[in-house]
Coordinates of C-alpha atoms and ligand atoms in Angstrom, one line a residue:
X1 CA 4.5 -12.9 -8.0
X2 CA 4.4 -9.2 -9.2
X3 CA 6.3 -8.5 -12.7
X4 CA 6.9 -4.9 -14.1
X5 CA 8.6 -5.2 -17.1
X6 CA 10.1 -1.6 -18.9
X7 CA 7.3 0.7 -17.6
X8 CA 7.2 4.2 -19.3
X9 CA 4.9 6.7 -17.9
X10 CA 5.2 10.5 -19.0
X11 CA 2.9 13.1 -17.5
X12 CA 4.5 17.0 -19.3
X13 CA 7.5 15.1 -18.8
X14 CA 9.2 11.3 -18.4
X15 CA 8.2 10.1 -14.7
X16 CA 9.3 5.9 -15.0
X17 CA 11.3 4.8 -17.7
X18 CA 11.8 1.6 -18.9
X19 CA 11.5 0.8 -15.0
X20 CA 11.9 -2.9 -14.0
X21 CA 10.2 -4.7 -10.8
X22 CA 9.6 -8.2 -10.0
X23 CA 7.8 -9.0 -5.9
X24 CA 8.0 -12.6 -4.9
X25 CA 5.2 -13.8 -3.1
X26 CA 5.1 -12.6 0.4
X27 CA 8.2 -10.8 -0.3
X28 CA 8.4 -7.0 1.4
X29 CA 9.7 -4.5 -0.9
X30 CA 10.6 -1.1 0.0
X31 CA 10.8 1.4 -2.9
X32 CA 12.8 4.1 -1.9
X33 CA 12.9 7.3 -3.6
X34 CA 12.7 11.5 -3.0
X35 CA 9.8 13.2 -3.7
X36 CA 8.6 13.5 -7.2
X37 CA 10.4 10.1 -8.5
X38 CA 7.0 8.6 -9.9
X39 CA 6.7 6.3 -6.7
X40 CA 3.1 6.9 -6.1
X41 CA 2.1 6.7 -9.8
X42 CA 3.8 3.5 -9.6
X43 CA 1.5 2.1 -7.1
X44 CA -1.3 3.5 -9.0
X45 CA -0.5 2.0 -12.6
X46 CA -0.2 -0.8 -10.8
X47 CA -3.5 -1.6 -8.7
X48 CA -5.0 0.3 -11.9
X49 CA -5.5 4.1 -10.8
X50 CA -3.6 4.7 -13.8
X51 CA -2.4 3.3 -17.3
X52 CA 0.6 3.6 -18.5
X53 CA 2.2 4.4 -21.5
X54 CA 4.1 1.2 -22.6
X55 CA 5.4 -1.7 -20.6
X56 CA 3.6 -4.7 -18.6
X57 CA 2.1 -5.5 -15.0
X58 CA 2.2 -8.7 -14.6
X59 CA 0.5 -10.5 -11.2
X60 CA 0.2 -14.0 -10.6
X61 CA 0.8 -15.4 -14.2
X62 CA -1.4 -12.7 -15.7
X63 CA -1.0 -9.2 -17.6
X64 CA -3.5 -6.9 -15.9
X65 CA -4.1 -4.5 -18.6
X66 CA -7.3 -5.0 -18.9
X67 CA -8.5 -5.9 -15.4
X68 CA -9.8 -3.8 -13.6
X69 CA -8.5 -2.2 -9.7
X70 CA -11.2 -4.3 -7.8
X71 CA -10.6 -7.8 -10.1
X72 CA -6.6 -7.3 -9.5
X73 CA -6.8 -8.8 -5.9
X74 CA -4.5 -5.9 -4.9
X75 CA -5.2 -3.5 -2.2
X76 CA -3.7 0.0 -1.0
X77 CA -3.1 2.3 1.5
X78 CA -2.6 5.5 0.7
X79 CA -0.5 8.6 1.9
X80 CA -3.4 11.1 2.5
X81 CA -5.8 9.0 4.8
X82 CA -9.0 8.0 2.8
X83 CA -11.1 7.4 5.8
X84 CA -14.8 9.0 6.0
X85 CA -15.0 10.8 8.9
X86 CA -18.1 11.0 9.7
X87 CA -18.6 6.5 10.0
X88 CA -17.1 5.1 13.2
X89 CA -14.1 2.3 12.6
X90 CA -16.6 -0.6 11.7
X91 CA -18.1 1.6 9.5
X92 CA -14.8 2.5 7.6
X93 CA -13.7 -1.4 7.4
X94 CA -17.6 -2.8 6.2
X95 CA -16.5 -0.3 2.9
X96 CA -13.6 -3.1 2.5
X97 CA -16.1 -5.9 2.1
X98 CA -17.4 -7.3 -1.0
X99 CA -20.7 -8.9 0.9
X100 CA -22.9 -6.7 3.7
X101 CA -21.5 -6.6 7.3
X102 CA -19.6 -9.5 7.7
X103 CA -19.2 -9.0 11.8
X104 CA -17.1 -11.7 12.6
X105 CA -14.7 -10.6 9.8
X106 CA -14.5 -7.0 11.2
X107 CA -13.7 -8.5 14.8
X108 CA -10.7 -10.7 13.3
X109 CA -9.0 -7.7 11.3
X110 CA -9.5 -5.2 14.4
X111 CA -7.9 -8.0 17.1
X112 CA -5.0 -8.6 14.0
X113 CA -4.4 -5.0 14.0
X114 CA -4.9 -4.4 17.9
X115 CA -7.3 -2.1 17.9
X116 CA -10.1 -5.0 19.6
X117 CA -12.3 -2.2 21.5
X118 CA -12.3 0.2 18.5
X119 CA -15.4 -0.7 16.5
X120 CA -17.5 2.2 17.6
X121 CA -14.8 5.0 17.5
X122 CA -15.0 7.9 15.2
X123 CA -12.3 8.5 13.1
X124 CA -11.7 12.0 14.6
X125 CA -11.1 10.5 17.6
X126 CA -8.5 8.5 16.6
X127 CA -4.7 9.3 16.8
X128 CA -2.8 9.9 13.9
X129 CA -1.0 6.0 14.4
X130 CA -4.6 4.6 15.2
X131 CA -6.4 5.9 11.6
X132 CA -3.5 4.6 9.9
X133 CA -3.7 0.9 11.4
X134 CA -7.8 1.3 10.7
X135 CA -6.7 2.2 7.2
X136 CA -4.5 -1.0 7.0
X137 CA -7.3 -3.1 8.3
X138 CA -9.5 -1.9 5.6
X139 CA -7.9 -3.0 2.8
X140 CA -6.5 -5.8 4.6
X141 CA -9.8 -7.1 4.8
X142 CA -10.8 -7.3 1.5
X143 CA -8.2 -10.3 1.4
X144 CA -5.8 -9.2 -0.9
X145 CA -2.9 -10.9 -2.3
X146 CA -0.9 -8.2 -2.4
X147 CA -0.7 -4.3 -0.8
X148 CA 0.8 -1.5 -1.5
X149 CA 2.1 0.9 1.0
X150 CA 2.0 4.4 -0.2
X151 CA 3.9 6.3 2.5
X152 CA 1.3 5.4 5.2
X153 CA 3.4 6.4 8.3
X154 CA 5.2 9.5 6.7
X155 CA 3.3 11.9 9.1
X156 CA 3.5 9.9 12.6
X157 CA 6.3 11.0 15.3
X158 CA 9.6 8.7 15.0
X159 CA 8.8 6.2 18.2
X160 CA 4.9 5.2 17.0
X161 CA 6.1 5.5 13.5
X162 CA 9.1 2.9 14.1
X163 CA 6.6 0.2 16.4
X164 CA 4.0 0.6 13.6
X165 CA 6.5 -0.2 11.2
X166 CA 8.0 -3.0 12.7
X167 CA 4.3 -4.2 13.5
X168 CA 2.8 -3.8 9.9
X169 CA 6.0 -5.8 8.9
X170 CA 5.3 -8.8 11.2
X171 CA 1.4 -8.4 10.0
X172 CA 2.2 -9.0 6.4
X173 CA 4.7 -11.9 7.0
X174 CA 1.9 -13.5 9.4
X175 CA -0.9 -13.6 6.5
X176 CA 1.7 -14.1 3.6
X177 CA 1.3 -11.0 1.9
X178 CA 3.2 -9.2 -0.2
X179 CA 3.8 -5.7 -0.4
X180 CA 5.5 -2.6 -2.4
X181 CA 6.1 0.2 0.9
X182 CA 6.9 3.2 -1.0
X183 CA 8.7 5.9 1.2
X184 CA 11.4 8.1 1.3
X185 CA 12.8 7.5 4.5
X186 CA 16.0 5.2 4.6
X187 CA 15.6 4.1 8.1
X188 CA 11.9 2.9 7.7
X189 CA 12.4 0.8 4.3
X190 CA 15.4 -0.9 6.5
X191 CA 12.8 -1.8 9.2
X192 CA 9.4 -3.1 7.0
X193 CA 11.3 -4.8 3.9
X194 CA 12.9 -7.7 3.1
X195 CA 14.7 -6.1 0.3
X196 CA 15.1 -2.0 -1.0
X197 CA 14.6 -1.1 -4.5
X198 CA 15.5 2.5 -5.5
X199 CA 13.9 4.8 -7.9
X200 CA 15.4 7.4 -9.8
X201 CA 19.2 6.8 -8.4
X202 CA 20.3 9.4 -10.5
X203 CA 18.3 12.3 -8.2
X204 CA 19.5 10.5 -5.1
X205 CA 23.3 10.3 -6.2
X206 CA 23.0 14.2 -6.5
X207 CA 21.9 14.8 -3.1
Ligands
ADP1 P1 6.3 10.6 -5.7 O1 5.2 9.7 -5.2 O2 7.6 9.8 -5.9 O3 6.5 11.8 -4.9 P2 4.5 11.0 -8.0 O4 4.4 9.7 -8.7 O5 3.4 11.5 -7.2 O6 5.9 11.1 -7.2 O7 4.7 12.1 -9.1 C1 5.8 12.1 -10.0 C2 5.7 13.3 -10.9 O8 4.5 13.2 -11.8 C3 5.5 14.6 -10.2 O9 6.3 15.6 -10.8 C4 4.0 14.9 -10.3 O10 3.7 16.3 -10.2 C5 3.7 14.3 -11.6 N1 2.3 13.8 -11.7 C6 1.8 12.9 -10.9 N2 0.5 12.6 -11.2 C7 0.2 13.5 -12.2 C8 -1.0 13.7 -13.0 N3 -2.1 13.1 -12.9 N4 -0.9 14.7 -14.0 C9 0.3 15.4 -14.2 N5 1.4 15.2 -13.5 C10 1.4 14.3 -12.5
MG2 MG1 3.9 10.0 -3.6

């Protein structure tokens, strides 16, 4: 379970305060907010990108402050695909792995993500939905116990962005994981989550 208890995080001015966030295990949380709400530097003080100013992250039992991203068993996708282009697929995924080339490992996470035949694809081959399930499958195979979502399907078309959704969903449930899917888009947090946690309220009740 993922506790954060009154975070404050100013930048030149207040981006979280005195936020509050608890994840069950497994549990599918959508955090919903516009642009600008401190959603992504959420994410980041949490898998350890960035500290924060006062508050705790607790995971599992444990305050991370002092561990750091890789020990936190936490994994991410972010908005802006960080895929190198110029590696194919199994290239891109072996960068997820602790050990060497684990093949059979790579094989599992391509069939779980349904892209079997991809291995020897490069990355500017791909469509826009397939980079963003390779980007799944590579930290998915790093075995996290929890991921976070940082808008990952903001830039596909409605129809591939609503199966993806509704897949990466099922995905998580199937291995147990769970997840923080940061977006802004009502209709998607209502598809992936089990439950929708807003940030900043006060910007959205102006809109
Ligand atoms: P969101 O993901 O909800 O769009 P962000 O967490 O990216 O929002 O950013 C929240 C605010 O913090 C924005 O105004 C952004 O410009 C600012 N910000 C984010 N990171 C930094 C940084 N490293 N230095 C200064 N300001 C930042
Ligand atoms: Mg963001």
């Amino acid at each position: 379970m993922l506790i954060c208890k009154q975070i404050n995080k100013s930048y030149s001015k207040t981006i979280l305060s005195n936020f509050n966030l608890e994840v069950r295990q497994g549990e599918i949380v959508a955090l919903l907010g516009p642009s600008g709400s401190g959603k992504s530097t959420l994410l980041k003080i949490i898998c350890g990108l960035e500290t924060l100013d006062s508050g705790y992250v607790y995971f599992n039992g444990k305050n991370l402050e002092n561990i750091p991203p890789e020990k936190r068993e936490i994994g991410m996708v972010f908005q802006k695909l960080a895929l190198f282009p110029h590696l194919d697929v199994r290239g891109n995924l072996k960068f997820g792995l602790d050990k060497k080339s684990d093949i059979k490992e790579i094989d599992e996470i391509l069939d779980l993500v349904g892209l079997s035949d991809y291995g020897k694809r490069k990355i500017h081959t791909l469509s826009g939905g397939e980079a963003q399930r390779v980007a799944l499958a590579r930290s998915l195979i790093a075995k996290p116990k929890m991921i976070l979502l940082d808008e990952p399907l903001s830039s596909l078309d409605a129809n591939i962005k609503e199966d993806l959704a509704i897949e990466v969903r099922s995905l998580l449930k199937k291995l147990n994981i769970s997840a923080i899917y940061v977006t802004h888009d009502p209709k998607t947090a209502n598809q992936l989550s089990d439950r929708i946690v807003y940030i900043n309220a006060q910007i959205l009740s102006d809109e």
